[in-house]
Tab-separated table of N, CA, C and O in Angstrom:
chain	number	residue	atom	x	y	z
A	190	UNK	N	-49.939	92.709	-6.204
A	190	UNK	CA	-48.495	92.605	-6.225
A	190	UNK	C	-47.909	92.105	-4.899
A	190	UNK	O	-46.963	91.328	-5.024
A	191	UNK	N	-48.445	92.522	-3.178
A	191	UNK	CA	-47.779	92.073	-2.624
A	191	UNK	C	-47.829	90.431	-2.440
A	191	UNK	O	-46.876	89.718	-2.124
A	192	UNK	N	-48.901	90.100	-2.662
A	192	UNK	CA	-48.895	88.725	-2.550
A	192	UNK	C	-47.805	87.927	-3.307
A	192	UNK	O	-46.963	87.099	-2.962
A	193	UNK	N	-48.234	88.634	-4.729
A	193	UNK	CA	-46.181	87.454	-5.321
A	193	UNK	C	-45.549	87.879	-4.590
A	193	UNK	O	-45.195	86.902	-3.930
A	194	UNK	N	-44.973	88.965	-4.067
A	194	UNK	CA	-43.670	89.213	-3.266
A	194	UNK	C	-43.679	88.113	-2.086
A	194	UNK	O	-42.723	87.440	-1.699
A	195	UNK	N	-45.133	88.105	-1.569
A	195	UNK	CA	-45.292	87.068	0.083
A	195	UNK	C	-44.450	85.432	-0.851
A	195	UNK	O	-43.527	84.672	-0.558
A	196	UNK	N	-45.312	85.538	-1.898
A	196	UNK	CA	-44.942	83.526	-2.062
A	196	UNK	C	-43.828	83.781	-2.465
A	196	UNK	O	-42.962	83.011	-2.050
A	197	UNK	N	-43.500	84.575	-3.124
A	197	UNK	CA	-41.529	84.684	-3.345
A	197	UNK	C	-40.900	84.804	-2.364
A	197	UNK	O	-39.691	84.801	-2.596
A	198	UNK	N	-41.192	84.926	-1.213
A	198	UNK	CA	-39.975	85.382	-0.448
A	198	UNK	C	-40.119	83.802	0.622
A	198	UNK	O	-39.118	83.476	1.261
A	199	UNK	N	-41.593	82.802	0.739
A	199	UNK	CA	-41.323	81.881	1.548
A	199	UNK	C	-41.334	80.959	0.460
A	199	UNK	O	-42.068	80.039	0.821
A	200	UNK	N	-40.863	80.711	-0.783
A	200	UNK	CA	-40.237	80.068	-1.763
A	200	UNK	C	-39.047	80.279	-1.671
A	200	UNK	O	-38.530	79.186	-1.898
A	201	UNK	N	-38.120	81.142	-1.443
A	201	UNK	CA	-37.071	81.392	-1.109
A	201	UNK	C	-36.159	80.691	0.201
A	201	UNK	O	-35.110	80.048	0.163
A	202	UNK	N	-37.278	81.220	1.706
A	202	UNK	CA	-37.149	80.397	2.370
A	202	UNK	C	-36.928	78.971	2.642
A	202	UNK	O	-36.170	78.368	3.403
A	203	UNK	N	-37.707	78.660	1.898
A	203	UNK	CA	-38.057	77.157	1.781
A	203	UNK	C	-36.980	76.248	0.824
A	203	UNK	O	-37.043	75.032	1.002
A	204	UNK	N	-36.156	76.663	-0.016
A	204	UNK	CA	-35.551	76.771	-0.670
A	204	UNK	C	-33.813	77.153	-0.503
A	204	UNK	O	-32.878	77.266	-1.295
A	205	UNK	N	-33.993	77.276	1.046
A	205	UNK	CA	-32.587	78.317	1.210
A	205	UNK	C	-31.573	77.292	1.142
A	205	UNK	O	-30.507	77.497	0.562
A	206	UNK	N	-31.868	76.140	1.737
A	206	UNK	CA	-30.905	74.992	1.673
A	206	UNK	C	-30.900	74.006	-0.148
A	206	UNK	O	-31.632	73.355	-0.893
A	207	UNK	N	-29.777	74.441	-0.044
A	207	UNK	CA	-29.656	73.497	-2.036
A	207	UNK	C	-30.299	72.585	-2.202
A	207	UNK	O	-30.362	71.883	-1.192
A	208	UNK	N	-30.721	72.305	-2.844
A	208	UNK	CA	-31.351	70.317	-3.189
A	208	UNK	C	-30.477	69.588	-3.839
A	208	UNK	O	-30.540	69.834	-5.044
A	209	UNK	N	-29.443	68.553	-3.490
A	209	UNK	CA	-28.472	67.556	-4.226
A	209	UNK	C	-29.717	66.791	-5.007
A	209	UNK	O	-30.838	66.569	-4.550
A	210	UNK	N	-29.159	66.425	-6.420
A	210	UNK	CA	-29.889	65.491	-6.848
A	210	UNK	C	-29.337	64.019	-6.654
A	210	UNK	O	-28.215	63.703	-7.049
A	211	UNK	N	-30.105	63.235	-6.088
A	211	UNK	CA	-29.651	61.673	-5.335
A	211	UNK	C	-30.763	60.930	-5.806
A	211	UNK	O	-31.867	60.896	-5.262
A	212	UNK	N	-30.299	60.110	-7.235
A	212	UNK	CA	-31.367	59.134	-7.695
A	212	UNK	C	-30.949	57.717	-7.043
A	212	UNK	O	-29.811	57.248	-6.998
A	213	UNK	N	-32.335	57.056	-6.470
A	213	UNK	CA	-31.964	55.855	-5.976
A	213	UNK	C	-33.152	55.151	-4.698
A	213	UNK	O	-33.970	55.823	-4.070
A	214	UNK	N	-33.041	54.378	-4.635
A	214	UNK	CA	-33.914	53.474	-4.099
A	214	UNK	C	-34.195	54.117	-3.074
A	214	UNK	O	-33.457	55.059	-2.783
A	215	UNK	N	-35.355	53.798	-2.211
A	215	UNK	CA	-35.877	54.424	-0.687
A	215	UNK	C	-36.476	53.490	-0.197
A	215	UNK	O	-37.073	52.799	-1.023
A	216	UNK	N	-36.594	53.051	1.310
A	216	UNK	CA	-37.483	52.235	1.611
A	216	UNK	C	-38.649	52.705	2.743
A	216	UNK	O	-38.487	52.546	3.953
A	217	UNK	N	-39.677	53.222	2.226
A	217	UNK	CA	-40.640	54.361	3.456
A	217	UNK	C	-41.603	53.311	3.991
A	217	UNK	O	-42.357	52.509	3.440
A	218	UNK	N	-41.323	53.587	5.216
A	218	UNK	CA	-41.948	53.147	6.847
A	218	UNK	C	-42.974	53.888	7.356
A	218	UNK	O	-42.752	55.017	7.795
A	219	UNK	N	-44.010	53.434	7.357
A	219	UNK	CA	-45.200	54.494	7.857
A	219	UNK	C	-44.944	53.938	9.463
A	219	UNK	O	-45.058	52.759	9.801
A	220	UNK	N	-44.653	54.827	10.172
A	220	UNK	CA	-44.637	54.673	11.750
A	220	UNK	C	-46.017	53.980	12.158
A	220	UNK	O	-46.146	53.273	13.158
A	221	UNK	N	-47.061	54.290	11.217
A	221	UNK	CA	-48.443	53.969	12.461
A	221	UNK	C	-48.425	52.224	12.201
A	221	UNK	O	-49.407	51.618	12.631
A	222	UNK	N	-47.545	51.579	11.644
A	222	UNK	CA	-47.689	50.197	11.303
A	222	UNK	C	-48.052	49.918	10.509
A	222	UNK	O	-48.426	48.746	10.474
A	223	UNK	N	-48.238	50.869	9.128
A	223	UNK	CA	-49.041	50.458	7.575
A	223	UNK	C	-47.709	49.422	6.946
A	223	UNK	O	-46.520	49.339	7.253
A	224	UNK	N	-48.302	48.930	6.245
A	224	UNK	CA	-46.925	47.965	5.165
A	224	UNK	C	-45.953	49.247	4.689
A	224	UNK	O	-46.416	50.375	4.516
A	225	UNK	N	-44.535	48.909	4.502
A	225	UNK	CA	-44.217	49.729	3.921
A	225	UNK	C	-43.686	49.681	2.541
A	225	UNK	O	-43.787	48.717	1.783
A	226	UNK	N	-43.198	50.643	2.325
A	226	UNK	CA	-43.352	50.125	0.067
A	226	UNK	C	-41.931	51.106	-0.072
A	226	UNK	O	-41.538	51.961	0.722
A	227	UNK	N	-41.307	50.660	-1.383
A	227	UNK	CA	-40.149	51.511	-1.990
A	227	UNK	C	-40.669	52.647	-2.214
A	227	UNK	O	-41.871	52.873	-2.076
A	228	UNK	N	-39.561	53.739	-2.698
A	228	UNK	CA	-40.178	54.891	-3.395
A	228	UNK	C	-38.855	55.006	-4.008
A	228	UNK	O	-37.847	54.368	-3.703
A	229	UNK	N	-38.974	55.811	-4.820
A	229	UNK	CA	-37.446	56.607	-5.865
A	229	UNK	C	-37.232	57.805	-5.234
A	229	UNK	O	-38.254	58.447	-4.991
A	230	UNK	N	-36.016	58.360	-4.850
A	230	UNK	CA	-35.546	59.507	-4.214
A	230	UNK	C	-35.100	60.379	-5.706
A	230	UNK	O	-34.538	59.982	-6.727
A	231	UNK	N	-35.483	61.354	-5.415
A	231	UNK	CA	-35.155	62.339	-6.655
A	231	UNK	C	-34.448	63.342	-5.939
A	231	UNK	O	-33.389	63.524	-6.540
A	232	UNK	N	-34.529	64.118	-4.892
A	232	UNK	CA	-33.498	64.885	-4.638
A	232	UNK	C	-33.823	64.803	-3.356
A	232	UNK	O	-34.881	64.327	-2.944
A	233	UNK	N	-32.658	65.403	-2.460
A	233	UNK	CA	-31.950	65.455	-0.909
A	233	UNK	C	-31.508	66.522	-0.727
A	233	UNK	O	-30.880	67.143	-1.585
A	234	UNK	N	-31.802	67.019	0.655
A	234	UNK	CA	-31.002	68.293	1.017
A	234	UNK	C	-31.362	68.084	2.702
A	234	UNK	O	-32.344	67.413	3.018
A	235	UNK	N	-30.651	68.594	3.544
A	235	UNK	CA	-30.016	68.465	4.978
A	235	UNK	C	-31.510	68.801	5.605
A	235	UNK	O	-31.535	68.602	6.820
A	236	UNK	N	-32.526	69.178	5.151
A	236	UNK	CA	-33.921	69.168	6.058
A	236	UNK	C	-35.190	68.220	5.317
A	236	UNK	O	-36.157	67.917	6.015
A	237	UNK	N	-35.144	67.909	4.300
A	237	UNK	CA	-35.782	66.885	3.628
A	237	UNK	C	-35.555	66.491	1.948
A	237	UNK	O	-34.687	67.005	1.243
A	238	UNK	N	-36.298	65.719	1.609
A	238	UNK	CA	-36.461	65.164	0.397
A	238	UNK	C	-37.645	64.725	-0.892
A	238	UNK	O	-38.630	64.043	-0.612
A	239	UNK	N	-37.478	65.039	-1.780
A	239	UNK	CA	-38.310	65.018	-2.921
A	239	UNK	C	-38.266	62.783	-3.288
A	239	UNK	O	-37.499	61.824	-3.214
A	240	UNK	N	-39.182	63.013	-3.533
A	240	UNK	CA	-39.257	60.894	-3.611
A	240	UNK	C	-40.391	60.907	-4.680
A	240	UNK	O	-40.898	61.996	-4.952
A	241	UNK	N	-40.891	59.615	-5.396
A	241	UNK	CA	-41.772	59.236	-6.315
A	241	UNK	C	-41.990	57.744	-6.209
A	241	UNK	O	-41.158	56.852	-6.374
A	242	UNK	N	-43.477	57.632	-5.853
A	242	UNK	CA	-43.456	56.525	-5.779
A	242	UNK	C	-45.148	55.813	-6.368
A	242	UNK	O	-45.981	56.530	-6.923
A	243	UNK	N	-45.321	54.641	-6.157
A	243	UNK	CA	-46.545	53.912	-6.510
A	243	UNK	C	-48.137	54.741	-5.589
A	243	UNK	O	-49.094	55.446	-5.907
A	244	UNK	N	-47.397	53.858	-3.927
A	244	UNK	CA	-47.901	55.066	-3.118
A	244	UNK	C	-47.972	55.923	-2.747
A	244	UNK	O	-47.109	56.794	-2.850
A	245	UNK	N	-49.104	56.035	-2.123
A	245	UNK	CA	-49.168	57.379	-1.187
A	245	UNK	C	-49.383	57.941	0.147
A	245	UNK	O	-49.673	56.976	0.854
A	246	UNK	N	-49.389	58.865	0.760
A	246	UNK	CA	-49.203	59.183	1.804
A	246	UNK	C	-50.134	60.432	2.160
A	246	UNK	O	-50.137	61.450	1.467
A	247	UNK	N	-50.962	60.262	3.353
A	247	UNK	CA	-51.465	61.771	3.382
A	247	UNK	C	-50.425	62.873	4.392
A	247	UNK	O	-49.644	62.539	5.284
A	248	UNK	N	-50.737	64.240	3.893
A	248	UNK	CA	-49.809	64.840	4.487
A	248	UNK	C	-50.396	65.067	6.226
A	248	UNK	O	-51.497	65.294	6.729
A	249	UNK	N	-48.548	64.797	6.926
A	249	UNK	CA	-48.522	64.914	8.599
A	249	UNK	C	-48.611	63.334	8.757
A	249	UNK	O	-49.193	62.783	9.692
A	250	UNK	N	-47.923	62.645	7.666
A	250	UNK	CA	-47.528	61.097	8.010
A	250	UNK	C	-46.519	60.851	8.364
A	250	UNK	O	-45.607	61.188	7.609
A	251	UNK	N	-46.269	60.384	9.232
A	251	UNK	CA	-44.810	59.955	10.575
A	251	UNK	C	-44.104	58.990	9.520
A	251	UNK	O	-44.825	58.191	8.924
A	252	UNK	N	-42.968	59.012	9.299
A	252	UNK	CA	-42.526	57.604	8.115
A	252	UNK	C	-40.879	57.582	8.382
A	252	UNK	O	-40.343	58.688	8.312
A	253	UNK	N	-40.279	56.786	8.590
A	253	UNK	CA	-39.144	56.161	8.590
A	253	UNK	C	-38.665	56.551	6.970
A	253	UNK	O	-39.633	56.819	6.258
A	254	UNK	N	-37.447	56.616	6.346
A	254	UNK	CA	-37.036	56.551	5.144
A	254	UNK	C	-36.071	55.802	5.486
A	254	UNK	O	-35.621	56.093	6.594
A	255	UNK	N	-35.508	54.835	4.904
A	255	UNK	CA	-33.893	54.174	4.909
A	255	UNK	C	-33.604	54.022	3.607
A	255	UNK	O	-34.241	53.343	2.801
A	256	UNK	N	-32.282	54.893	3.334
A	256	UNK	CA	-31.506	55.196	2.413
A	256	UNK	C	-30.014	54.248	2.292
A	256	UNK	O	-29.362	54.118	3.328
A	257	UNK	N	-29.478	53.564	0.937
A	257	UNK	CA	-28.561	52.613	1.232
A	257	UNK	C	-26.948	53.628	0.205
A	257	UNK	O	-26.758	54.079	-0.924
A	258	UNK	N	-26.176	53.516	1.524
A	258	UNK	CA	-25.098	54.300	0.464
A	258	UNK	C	-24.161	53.119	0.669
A	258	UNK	O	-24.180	52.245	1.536
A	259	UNK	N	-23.067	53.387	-0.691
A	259	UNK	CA	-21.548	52.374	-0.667
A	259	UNK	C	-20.603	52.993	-0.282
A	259	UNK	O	-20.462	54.141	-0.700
A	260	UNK	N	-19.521	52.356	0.767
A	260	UNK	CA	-18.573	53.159	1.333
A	260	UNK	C	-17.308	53.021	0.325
A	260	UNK	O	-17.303	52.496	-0.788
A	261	UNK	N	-16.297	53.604	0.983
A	261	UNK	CA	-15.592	53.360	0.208
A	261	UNK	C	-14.888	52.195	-0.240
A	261	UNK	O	-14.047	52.287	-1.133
A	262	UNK	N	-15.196	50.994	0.368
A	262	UNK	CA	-14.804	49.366	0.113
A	262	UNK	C	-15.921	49.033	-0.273
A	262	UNK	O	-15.953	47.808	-0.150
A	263	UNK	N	-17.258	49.533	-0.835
A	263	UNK	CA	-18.141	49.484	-1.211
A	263	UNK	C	-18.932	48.586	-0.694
A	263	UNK	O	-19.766	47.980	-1.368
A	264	UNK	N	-18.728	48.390	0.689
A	264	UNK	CA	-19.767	48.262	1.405
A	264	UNK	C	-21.340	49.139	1.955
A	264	UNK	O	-21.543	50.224	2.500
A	265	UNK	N	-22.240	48.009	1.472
A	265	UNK	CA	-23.404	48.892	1.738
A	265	UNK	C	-24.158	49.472	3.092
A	265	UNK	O	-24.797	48.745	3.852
A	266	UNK	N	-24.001	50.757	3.257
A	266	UNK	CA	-24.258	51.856	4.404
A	266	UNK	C	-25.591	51.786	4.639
A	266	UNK	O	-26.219	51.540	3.609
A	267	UNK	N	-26.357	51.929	5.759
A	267	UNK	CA	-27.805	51.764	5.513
A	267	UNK	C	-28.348	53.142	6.623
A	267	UNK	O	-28.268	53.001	7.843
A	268	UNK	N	-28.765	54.134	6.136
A	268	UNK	CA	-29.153	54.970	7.235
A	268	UNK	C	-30.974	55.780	7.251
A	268	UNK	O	-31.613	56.314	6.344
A	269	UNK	N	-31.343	55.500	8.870
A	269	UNK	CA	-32.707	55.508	8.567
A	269	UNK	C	-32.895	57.135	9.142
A	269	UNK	O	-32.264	57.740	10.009
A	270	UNK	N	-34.094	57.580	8.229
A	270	UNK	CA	-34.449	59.216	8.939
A	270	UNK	C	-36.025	59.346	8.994
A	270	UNK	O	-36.927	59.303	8.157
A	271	UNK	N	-35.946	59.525	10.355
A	271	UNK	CA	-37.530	59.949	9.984
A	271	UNK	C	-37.846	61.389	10.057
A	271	UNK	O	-37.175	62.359	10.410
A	272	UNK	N	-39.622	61.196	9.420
A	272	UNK	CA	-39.942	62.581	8.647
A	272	UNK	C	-41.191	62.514	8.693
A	272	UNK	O	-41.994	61.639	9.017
A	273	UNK	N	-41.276	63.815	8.234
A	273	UNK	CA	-43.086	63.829	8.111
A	273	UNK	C	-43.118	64.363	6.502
A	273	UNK	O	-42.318	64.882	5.723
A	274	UNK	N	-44.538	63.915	6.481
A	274	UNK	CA	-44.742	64.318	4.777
A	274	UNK	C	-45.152	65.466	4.690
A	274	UNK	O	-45.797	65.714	5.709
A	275	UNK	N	-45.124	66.380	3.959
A	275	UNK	CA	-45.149	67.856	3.776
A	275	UNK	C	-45.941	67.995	2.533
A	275	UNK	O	-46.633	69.009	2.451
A	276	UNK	N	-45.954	67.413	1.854
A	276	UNK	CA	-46.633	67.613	0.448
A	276	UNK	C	-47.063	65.969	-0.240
A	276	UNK	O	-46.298	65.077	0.128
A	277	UNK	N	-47.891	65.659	-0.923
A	277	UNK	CA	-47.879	64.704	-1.639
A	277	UNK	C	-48.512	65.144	-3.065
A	277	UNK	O	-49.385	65.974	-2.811
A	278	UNK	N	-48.431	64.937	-4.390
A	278	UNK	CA	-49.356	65.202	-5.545
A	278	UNK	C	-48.941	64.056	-6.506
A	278	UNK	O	-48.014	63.290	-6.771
A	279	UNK	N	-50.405	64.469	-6.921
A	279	UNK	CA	-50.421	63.097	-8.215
A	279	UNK	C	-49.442	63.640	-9.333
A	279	UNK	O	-49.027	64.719	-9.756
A	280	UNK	N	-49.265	61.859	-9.650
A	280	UNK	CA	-48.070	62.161	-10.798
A	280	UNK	C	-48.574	60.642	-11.739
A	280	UNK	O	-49.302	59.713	-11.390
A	281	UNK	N	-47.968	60.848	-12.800
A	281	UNK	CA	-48.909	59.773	-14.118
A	281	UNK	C	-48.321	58.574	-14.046
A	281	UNK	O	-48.596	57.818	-14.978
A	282	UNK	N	-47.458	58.094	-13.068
A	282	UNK	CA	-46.765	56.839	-12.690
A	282	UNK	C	-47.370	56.937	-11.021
A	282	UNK	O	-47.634	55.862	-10.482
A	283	UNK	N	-47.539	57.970	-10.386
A	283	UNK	CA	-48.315	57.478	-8.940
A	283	UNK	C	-48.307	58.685	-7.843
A	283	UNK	O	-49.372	59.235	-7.566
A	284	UNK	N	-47.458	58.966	-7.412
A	284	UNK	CA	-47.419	60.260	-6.182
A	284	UNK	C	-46.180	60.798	-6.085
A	284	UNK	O	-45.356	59.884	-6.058
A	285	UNK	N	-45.599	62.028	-6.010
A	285	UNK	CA	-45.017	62.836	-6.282
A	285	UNK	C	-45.340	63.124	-4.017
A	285	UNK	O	-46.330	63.376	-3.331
A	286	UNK	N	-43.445	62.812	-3.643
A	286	UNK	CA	-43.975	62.804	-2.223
A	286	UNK	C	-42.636	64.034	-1.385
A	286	UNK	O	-41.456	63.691	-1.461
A	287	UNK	N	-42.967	65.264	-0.715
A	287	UNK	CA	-41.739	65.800	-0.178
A	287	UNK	C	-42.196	65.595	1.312
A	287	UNK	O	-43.353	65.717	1.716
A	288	UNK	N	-41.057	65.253	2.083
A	288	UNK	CA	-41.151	65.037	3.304
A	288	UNK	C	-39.728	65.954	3.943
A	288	UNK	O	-38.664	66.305	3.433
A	289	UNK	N	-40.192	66.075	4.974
A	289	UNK	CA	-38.946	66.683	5.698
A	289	UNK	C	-38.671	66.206	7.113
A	289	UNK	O	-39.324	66.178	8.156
A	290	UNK	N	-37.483	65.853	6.754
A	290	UNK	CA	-36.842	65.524	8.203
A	290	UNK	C	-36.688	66.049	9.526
A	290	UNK	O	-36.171	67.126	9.821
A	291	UNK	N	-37.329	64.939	10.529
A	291	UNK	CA	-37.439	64.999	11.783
A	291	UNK	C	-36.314	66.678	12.381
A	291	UNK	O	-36.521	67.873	12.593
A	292	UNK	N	-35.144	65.698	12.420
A	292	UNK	CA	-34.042	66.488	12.684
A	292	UNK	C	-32.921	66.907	11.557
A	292	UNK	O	-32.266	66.070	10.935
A	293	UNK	N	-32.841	67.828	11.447
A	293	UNK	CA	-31.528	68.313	10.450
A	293	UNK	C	-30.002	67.166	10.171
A	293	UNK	O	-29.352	66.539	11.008
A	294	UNK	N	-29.896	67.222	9.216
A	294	UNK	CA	-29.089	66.412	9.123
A	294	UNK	C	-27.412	66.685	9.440
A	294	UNK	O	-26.892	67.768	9.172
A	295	UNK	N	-26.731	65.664	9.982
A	295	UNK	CA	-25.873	66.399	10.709
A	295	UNK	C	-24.588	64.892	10.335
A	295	UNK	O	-24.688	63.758	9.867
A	296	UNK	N	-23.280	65.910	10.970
A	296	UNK	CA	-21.946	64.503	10.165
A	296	UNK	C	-22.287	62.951	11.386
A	296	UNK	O	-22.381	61.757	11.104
A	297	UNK	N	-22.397	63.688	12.779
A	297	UNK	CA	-22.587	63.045	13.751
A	297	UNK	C	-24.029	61.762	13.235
A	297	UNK	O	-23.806	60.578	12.983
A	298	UNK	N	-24.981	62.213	13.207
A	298	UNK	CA	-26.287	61.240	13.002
A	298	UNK	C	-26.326	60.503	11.632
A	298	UNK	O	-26.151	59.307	11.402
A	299	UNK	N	-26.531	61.270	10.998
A	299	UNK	CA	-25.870	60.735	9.443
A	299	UNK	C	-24.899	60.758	8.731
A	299	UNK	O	-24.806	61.500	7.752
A	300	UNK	N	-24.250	60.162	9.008
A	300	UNK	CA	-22.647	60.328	8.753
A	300	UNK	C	-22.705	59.947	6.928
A	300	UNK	O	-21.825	60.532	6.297
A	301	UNK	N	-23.519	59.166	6.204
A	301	UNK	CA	-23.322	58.936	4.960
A	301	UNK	C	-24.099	60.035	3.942
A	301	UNK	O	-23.829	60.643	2.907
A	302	UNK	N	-25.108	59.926	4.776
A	302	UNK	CA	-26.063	61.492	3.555
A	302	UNK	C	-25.213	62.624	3.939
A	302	UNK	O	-24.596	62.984	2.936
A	303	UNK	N	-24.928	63.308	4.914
A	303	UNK	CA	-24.211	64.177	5.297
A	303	UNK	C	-22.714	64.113	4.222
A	303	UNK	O	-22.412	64.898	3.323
A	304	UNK	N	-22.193	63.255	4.560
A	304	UNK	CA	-21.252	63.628	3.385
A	304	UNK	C	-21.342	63.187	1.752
A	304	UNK	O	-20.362	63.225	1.007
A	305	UNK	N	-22.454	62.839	1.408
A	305	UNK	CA	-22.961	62.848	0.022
A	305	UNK	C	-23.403	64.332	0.006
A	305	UNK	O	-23.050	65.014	-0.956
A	306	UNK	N	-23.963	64.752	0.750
A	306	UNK	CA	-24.112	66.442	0.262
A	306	UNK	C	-23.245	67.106	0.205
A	306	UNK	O	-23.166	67.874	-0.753
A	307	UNK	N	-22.342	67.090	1.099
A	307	UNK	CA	-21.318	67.893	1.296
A	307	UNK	C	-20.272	67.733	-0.178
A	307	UNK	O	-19.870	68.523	-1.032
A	308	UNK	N	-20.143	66.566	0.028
A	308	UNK	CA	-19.106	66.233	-1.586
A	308	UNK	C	-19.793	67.024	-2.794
A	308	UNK	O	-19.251	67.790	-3.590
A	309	UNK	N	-21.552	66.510	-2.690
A	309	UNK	CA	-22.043	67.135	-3.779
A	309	UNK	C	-22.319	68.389	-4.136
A	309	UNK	O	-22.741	68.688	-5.254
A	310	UNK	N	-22.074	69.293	-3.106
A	310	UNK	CA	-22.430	70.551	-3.221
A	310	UNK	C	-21.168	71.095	-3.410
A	310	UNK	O	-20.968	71.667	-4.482
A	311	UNK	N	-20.474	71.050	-2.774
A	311	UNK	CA	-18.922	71.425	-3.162
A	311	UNK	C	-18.859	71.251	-4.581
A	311	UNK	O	-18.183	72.205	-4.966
A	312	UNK	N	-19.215	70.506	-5.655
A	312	UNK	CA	-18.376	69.753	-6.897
A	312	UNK	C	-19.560	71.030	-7.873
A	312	UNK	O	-19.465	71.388	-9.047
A	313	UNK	N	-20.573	71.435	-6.835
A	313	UNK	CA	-21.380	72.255	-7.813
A	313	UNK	C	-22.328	71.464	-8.633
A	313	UNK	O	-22.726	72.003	-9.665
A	314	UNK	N	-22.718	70.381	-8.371
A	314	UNK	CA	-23.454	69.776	-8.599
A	314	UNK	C	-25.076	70.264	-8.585
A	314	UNK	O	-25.964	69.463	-8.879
């Protein structure tokens, strides 16, 4: 028994910050100079992100993400974060990838994901 209590409580942890769901293009940068390839972003939250992609990544990979948002003249926003990969698993289209961000996300550094969460979490999304 104490052991479920242990993984419940750093599932919890891990977990403490919401996950917005943010479907949409990604473009991941392996820092060590590998090519880099799209991925699909499936969800976002202010310390990292859930993605799906062709490739893969082993975990404690240094990677750039650049994410493209529209402002409100719908001009396209382009903001890059780097991260390390935290998890990768197979998935029946290719790799199933969570990475977490370098630094916390903040209005100052990321001024466009930052307030896509914020809007989105507010609306209860």
């Amino acid at each position: 028994m104490p052991r479920q209590s242990h993984s419940a409580e750093s599932v919890t942890e891990r977990r403490k910050y919401v996950r917005a769901t943010l479907v949409g293009s990604a473009l991941v940068s392996p820092q060590s100079g590998a090519k880099g390839f799209t991925a699909v972003l499936n969800n976002v939250n202010k310390i990292g992100a859930g993605l799906h992609s062709k490739e893969t990544l082993p975990i404690g990979a240094k990677i750039t993400v650049s994410l493209a948002f529209l402002d409100p003249h719908l001009v396209e926003q382009q903001e890059k974060l780097t991260a390390t990969v935290a998890w990768a698993k197979p998935w029946e289209k290719g790799t199933l990838l969570g990475v977490v961000w370098d630094d916390l996300v903040t209005k100052e550094k990321n001024r466009w994901l930052y307030y896509y969460l914020e809007e989105t979490l507010k609306s209860g999304n």
